[in-house]
mmCIF file of C-alpha atoms in Angstrom:
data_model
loop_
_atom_site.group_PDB
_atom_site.id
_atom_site.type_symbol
_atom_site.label_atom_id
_atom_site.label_comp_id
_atom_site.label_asym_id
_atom_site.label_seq_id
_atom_site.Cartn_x
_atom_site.Cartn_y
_atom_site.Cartn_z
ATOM 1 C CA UNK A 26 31.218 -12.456 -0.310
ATOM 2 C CA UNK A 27 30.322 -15.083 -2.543
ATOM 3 C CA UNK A 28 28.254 -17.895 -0.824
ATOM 4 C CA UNK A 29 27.582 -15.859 2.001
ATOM 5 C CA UNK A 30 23.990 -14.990 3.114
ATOM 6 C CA UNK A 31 23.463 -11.360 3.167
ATOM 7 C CA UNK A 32 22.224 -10.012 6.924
ATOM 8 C CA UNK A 33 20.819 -6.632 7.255
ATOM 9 C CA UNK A 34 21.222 -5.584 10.759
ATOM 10 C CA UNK A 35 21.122 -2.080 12.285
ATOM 11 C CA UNK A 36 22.933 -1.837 15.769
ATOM 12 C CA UNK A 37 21.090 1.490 16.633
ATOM 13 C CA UNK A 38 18.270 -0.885 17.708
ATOM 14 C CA UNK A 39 19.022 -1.196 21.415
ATOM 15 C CA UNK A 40 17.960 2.504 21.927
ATOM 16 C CA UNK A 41 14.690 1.608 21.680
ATOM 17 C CA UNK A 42 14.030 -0.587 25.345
ATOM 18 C CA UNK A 43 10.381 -1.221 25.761
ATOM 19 C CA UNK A 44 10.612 -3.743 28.893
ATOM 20 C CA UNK A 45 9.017 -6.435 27.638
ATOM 21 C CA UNK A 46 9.714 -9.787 25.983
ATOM 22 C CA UNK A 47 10.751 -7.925 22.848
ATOM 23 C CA UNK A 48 13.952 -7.214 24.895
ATOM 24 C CA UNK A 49 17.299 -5.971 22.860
ATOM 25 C CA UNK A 50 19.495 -8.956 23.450
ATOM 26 C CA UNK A 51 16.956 -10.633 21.196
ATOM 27 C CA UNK A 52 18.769 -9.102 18.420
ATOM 28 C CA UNK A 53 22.045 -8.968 19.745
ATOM 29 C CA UNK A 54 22.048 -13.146 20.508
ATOM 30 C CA UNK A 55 21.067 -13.724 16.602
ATOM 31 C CA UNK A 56 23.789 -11.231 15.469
ATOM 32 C CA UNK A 57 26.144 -12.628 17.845
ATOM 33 C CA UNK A 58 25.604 -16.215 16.379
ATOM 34 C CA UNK A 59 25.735 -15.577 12.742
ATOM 35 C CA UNK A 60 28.893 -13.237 13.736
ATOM 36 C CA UNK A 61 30.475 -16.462 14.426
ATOM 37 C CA UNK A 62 29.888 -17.566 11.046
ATOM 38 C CA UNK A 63 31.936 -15.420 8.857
ATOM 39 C CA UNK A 64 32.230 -17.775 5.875
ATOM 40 C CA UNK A 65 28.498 -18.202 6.090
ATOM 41 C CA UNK A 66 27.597 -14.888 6.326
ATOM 42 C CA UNK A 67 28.239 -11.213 5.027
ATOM 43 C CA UNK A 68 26.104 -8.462 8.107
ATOM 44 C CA UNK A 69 26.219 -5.365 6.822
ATOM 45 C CA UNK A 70 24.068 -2.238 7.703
ATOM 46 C CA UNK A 71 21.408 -1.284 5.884
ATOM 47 C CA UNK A 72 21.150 1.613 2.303
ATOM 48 C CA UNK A 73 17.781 1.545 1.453
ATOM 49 C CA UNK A 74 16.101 4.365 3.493
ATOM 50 C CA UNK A 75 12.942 5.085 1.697
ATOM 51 C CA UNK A 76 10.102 6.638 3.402
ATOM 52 C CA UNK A 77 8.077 6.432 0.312
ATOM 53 C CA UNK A 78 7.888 2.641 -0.069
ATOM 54 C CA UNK A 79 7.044 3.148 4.181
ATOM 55 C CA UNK A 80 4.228 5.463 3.417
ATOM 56 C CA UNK A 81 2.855 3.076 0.114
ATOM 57 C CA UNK A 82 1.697 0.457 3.029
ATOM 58 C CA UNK A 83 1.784 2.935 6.612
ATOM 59 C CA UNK A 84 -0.188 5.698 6.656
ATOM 60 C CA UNK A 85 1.177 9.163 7.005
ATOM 61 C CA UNK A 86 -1.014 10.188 9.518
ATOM 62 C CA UNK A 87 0.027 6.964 11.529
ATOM 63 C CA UNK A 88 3.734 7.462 11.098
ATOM 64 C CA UNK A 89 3.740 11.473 11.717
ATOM 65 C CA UNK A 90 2.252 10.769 15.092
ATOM 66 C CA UNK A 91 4.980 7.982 16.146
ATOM 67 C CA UNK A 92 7.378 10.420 14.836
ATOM 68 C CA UNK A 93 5.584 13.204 17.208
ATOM 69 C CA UNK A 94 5.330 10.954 20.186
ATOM 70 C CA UNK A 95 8.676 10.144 20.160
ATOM 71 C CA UNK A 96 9.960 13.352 19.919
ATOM 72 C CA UNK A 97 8.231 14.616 22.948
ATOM 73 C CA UNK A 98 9.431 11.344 25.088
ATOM 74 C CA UNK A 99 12.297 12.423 27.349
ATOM 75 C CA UNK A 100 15.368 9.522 27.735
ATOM 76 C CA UNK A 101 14.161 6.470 30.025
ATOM 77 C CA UNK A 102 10.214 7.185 29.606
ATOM 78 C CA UNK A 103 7.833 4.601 28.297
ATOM 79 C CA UNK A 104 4.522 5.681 27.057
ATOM 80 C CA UNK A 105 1.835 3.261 27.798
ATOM 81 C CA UNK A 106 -1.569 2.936 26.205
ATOM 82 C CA UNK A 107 -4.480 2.661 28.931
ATOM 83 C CA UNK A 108 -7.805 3.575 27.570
ATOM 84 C CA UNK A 109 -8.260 2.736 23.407
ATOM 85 C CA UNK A 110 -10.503 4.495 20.846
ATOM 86 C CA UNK A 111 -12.990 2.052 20.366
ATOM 87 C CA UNK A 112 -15.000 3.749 17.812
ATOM 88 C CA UNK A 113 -12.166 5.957 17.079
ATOM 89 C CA UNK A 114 -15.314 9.186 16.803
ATOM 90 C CA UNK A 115 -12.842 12.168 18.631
ATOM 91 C CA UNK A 116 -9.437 11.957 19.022
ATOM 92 C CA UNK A 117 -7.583 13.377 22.221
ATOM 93 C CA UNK A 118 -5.722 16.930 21.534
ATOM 94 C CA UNK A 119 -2.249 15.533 23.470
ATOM 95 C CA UNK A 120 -0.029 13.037 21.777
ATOM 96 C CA UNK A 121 0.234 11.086 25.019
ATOM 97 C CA UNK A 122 -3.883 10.439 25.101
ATOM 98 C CA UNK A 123 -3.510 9.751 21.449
ATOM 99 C CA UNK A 124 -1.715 6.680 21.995
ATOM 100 C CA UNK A 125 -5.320 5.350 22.487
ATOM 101 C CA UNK A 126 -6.586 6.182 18.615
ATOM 102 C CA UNK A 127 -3.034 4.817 17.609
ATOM 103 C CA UNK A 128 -3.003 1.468 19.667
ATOM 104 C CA UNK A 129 -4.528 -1.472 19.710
ATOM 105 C CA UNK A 130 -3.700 -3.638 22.758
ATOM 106 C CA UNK A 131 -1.847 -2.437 26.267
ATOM 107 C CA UNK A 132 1.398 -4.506 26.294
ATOM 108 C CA UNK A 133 3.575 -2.578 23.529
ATOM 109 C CA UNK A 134 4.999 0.440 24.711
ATOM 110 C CA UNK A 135 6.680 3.827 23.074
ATOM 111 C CA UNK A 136 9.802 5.408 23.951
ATOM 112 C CA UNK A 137 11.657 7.882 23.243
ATOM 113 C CA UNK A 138 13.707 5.916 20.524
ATOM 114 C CA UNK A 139 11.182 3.417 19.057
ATOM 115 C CA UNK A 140 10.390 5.578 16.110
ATOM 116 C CA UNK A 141 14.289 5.700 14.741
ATOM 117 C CA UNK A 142 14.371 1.889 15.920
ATOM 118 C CA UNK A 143 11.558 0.787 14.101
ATOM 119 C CA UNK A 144 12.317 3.318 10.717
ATOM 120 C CA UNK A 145 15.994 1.405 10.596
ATOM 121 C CA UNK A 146 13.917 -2.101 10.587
ATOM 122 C CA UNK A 147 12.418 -1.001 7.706
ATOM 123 C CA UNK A 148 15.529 -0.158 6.164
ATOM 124 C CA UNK A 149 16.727 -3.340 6.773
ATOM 125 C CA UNK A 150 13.664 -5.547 5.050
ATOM 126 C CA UNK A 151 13.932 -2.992 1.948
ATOM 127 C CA UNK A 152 17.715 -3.413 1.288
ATOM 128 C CA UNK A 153 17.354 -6.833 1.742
ATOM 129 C CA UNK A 154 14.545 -7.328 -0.920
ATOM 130 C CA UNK A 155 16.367 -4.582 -2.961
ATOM 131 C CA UNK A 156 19.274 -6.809 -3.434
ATOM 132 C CA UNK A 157 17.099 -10.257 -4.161
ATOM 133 C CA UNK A 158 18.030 -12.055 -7.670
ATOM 134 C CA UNK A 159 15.344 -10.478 -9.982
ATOM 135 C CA UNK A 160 14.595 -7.436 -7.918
ATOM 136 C CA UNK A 161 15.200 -4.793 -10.792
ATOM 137 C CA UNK A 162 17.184 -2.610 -8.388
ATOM 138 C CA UNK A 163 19.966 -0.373 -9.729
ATOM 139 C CA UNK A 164 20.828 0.737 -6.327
ATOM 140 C CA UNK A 165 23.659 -2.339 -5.922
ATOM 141 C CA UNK A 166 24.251 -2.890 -9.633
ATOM 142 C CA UNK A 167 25.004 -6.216 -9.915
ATOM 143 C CA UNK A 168 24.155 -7.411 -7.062
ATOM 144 C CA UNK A 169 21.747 -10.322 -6.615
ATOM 145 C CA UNK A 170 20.837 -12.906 -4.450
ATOM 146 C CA UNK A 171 18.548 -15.597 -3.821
ATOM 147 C CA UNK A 172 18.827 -15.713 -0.462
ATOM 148 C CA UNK A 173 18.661 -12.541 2.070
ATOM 149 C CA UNK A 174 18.290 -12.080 6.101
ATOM 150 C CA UNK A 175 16.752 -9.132 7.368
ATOM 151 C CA UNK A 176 17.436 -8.622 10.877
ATOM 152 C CA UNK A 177 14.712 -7.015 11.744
ATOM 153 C CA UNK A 178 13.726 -5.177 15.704
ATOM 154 C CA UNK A 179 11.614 -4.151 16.489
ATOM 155 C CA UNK A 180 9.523 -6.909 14.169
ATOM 156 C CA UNK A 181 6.647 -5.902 12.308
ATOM 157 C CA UNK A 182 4.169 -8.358 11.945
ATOM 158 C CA UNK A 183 1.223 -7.180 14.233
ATOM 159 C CA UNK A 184 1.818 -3.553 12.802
ATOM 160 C CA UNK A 185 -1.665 -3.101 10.491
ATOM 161 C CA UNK A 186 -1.737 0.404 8.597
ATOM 162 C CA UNK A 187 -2.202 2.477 11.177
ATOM 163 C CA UNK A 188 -2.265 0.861 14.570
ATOM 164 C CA UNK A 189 0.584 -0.694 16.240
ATOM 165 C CA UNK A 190 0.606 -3.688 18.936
ATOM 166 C CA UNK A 191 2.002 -6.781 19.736
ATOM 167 C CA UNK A 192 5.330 -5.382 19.893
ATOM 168 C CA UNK A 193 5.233 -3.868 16.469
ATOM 169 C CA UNK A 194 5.350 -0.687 15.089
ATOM 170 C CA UNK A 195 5.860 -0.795 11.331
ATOM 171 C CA UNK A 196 5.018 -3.761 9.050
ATOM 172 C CA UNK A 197 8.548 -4.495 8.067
ATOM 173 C CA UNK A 198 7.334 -7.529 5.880
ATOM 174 C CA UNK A 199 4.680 -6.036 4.098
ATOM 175 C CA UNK A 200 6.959 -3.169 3.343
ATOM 176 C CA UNK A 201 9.139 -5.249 1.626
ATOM 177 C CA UNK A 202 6.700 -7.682 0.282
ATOM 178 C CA UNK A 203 4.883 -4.299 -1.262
ATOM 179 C CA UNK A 204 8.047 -3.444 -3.104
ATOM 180 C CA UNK A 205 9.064 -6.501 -4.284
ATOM 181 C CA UNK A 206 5.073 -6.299 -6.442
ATOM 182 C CA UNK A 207 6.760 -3.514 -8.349
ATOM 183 C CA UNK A 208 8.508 -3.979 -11.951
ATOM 184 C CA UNK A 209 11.058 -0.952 -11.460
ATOM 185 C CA UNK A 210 10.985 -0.785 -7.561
ATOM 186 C CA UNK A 211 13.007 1.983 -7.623
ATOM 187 C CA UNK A 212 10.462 4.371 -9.467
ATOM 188 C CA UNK A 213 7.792 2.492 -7.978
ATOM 189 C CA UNK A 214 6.390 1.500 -11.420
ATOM 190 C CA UNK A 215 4.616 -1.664 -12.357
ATOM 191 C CA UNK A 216 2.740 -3.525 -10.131
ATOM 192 C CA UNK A 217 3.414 -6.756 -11.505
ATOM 193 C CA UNK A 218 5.270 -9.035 -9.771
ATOM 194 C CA UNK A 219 3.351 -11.765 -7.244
ATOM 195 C CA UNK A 220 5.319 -12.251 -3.476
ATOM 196 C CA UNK A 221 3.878 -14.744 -1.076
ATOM 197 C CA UNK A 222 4.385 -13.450 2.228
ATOM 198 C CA UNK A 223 4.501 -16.737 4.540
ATOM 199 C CA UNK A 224 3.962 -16.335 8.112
ATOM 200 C CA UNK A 225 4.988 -19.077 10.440
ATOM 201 C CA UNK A 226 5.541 -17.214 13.886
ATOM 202 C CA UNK A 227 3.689 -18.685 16.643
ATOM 203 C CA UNK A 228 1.352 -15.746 16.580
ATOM 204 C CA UNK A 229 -0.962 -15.068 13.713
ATOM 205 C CA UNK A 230 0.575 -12.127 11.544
ATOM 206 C CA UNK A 231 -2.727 -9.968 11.809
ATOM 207 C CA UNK A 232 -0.581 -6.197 10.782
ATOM 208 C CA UNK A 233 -0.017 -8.609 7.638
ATOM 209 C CA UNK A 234 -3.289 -10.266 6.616
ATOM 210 C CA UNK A 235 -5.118 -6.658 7.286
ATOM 211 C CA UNK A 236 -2.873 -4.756 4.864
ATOM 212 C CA UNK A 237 -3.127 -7.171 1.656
ATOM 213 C CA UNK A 238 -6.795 -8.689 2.712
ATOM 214 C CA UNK A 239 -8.098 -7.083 -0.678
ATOM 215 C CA UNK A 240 -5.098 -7.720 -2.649
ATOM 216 C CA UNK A 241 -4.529 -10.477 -5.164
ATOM 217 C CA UNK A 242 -0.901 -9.575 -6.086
ATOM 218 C CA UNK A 243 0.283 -10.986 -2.761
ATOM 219 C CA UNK A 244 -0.928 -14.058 -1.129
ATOM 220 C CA UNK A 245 -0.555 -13.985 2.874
ATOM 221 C CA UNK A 246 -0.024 -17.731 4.290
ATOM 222 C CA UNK A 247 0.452 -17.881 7.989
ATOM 223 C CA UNK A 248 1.004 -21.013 10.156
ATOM 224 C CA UNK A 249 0.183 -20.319 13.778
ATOM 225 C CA UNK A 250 -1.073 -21.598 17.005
ATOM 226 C CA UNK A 251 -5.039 -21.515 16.800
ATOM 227 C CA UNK A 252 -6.626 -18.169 17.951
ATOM 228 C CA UNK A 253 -8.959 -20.239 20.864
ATOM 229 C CA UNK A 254 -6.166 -21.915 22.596
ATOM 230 C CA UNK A 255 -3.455 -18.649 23.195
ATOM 231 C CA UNK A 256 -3.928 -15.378 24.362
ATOM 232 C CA UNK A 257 -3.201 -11.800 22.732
ATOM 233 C CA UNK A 258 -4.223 -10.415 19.593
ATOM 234 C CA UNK A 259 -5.240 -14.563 18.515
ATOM 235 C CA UNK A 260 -8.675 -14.054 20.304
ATOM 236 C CA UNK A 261 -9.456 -12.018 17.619
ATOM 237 C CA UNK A 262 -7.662 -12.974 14.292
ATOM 238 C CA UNK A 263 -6.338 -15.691 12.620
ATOM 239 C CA UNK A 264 -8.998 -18.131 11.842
ATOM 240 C CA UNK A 265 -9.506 -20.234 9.040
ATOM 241 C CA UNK A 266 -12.605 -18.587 7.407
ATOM 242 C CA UNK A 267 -10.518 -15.471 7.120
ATOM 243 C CA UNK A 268 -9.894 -15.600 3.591
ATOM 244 C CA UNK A 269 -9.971 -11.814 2.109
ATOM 245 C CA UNK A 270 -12.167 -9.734 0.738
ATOM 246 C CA UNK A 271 -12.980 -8.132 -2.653
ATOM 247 C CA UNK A 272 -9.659 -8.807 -5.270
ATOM 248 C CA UNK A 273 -8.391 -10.764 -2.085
ATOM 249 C CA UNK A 274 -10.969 -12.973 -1.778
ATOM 250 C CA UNK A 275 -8.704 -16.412 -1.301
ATOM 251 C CA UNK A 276 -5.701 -14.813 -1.157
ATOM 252 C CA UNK A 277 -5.560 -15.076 2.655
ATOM 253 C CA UNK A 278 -4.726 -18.721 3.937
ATOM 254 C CA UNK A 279 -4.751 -19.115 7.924
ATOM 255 C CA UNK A 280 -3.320 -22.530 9.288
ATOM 256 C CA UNK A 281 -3.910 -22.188 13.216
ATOM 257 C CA UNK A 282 -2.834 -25.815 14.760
ATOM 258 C CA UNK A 283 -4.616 -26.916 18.076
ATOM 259 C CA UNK A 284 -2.439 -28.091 20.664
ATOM 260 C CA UNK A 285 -5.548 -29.867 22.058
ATOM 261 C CA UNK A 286 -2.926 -31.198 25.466
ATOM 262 C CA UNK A 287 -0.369 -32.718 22.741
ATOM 263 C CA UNK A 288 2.867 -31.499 21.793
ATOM 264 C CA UNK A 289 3.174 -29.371 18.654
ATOM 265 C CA UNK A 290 6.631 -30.803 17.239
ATOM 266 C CA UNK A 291 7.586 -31.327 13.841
ATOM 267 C CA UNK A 292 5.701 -34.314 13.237
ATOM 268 C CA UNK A 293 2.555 -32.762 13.877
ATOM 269 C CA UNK A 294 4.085 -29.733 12.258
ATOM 270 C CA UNK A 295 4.965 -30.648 8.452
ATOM 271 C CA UNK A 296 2.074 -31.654 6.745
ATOM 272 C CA UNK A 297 0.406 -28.371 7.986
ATOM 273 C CA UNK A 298 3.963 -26.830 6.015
ATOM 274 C CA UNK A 299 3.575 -29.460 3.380
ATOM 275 C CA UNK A 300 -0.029 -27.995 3.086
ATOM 276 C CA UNK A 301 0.415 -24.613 3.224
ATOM 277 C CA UNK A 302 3.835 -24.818 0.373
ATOM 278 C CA UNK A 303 1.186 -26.836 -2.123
ATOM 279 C CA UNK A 304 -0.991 -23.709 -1.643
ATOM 280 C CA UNK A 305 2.021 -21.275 -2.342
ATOM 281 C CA UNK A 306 3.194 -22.964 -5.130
ATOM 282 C CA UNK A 307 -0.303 -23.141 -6.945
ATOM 283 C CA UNK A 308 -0.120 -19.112 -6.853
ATOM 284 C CA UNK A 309 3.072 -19.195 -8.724
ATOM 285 C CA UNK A 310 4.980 -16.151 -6.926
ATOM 286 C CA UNK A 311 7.930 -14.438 -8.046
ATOM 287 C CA UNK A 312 9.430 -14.008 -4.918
ATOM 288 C CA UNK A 313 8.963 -15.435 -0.860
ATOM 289 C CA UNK A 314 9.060 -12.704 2.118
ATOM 290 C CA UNK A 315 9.058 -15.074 5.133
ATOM 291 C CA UNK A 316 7.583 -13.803 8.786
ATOM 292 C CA UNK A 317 10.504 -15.731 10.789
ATOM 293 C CA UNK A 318 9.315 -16.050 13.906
ATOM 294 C CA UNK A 319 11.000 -18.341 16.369
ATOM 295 C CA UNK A 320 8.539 -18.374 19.630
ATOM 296 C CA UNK A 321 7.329 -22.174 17.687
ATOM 297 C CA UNK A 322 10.944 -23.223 19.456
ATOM 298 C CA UNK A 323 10.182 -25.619 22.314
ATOM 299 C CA UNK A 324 12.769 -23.147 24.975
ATOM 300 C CA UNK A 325 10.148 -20.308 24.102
ATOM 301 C CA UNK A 326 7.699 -19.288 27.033
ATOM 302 C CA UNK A 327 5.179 -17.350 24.759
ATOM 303 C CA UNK A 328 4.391 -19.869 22.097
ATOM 304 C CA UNK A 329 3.208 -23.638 23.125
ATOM 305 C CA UNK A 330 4.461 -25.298 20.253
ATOM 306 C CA UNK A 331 7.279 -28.183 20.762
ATOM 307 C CA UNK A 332 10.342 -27.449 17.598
ATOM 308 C CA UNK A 333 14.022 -28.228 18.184
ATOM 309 C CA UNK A 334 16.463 -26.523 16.982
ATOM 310 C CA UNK A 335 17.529 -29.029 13.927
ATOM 311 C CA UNK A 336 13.769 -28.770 13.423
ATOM 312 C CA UNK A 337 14.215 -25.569 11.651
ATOM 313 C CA UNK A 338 17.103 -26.494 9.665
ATOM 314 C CA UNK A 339 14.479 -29.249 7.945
ATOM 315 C CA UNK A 340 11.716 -26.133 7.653
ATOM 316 C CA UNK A 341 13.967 -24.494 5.715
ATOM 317 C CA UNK A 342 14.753 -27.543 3.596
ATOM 318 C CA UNK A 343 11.148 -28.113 2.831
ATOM 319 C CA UNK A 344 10.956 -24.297 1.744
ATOM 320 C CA UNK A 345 12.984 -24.343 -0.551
ATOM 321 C CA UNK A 346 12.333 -27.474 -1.970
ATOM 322 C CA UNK A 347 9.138 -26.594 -2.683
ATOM 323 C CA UNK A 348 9.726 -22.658 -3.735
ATOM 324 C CA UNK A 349 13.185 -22.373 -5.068
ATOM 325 C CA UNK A 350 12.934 -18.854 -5.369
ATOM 326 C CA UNK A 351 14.215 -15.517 -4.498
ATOM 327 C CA UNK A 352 13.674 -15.393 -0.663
ATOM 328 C CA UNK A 353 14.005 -12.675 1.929
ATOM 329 C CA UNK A 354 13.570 -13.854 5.570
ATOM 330 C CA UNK A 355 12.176 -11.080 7.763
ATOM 331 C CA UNK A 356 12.749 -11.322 11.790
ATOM 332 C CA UNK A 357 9.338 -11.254 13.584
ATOM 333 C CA UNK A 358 9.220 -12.902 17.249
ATOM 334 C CA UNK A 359 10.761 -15.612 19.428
ATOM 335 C CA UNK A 360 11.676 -14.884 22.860
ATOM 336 C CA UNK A 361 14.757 -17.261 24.109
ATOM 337 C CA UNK A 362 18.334 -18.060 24.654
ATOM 338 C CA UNK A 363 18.130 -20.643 21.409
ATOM 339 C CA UNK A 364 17.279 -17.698 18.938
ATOM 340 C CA UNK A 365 20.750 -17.170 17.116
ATOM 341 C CA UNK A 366 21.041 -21.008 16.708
ATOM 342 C CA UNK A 367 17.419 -21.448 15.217
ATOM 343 C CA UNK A 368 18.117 -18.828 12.907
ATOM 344 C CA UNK A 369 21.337 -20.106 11.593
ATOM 345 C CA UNK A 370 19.943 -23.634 11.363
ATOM 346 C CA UNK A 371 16.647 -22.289 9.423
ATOM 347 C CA UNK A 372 18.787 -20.760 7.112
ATOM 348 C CA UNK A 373 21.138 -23.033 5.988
ATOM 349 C CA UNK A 374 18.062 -25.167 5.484
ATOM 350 C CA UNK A 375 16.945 -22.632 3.118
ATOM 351 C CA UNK A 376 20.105 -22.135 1.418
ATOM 352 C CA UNK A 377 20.511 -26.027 0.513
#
């Protein structure tokens, strides 16, 4: 195992179908690829399954009703949400008209395995960081590396505390960017520790920002495409004057880029990342959590940006030129046939 890249990957994801983008061979093409690169890296399944580092950053509430929903699902059903709580003042009795109070935009659907789907993606993002050099784990005694791959679906990103959208349902980076604040994770003792958690899927991490907006133990850096120019949950969030609030204030760093009719490609591209590592590195963080998100790729249909595949390889150079640290990548989006080969080129970059 030595020089390999550790990959946390949990097959029992393609139960969960919700007939969208977010499809299941999404998974299975990265897994596939990095399968094919045995000396490069070690997949295993994931040992972590903690429900209390879950419920530190998703709130019970939230993640009893998912649990709820799911249960009463029968095989094959999708549960759409069609009307939302607004002003959240009376929630519905049923747990189908509940979706509304729970939901925050009409594309993501439930069925009747997303809950078990999206608990193992947690799983996965906490063994990874469990295992990073530094970590204070006992679970894997001896065990450390500075380099880990969660393989992540469904992705998390979107996911705030308690509302799920954009195709997430638990935060699986916060989660893990949470634990990695404590001293002795395993007793959750000792908030100490300082993670960046940088974003750079095409779409603004807005689960993300929300959850650690008054938090100055983790600074949230996200690259995107700018909120005016794309559709979804960017009409909202993502800007540049979102900064945090309270302890947080300037601890949240948005970098949308305008397309303005020119191609995003890496040109255009690294001295936003140049930009945005200066910023990381001034905070000084133990440890990186990175939102991978591939939909930046030029083959993807939901993201307008213009990167080739070698392009990520060079991302993940710059990376870790400029934050040699412990690093756990966490999958988020990307939506194409290219997705196992970006991967694997991003991180090798990263592992130069």
């Amino acid at each position: 195992m030595s020089g390999k890249i550790p990959v946390f990957y949990d097959e029992g994801h393609v139960l969960h179908d919700p007939k969208t983008f977010e499809a299941v061979e999404r998974a299975i093409n990265i897994h596939r690829r990095l399968q094919n690169e045995p000396s490069q890296y070690f997949i295993q399944d994931p040992f972590l399954l903690s429900m209390e580092h879950l419920l530190l950053i998703q709130n019970q509430d939230y993640v009893d009703y998912l649990r709820d929903l799911c249960s009463e699902l029968k095989d094959g059903e999708l549960h759409h949400c069609e009307i939302f709580a607004y002003d959240r003042k009376r929630k519905p009795k049923t747990l189908k008209g509940q979706i509304g109070w729970y939901c925050y935009e009409a594309t993501t659907g439930v069925c009747k395995y997303t809950y078990q789907a999206s608990l193992n993606a947690v799983y996965c993002a906490l063994s990874g960081a469990s295992i990073l050099k530094g970590s204070n784990s006992t679970l894997r005694k001896g065990e450390e590396h500075q380099l880990v791959y969660s393989l992540c679906r469904p992705p998390g990103h979107h996911a705030t505390r308690d509302r799920f959208g954009g195709y997430c349902y638990f935060n699986n980076a916060a989660i893990a960017a949470n634990y990695l604040t404590f001293q002795f994770p395993d007793q959750m003792k000792e908030q100490k520790r300082r993670v960046v958690v940088l974003d750079i899927d095409f779409h603004g991490g807005n689960g993300t920002q929300e959850i650690f907006y008054e938090r100055d133990d983790v600074f949230v850096v996200s690259i995107h495409g700018h909120p005016d120019e794309w559709l979804g949950e960017l009409y909202f969030w993502g800007f540049e004057d979102e900064v945090g609030e309270g302890k947080g204030k300037g601890f949240n760093l948005n970098l949308p880029i305008r397309a303005e009719q020119k191609k995003v490609d890496y040109p255009i591209y690294k001295p936003v990342l140049i930009s945005a590592l200066k910023r990381c590195q001034e905070f000084n963080p133990d440890f990186l959590v990175i939102s991978w998100g591939v939909d930046t790729s030029v083959h993807d249909s939901l993201g307008i940006f213009s990167l080739t595949d070698e392009d990520y390889f060079s991302i993940g150079k710059e990376i870790k030129s400029a934050l040699p640290i412990p690093t756990l990548v966490v999958q988020e989006g990307g939506y194409h046939e290219h997705l196992g080969e970006c991967t694997h080129q991003f991180l090798q970059g990263l592992k130069q």
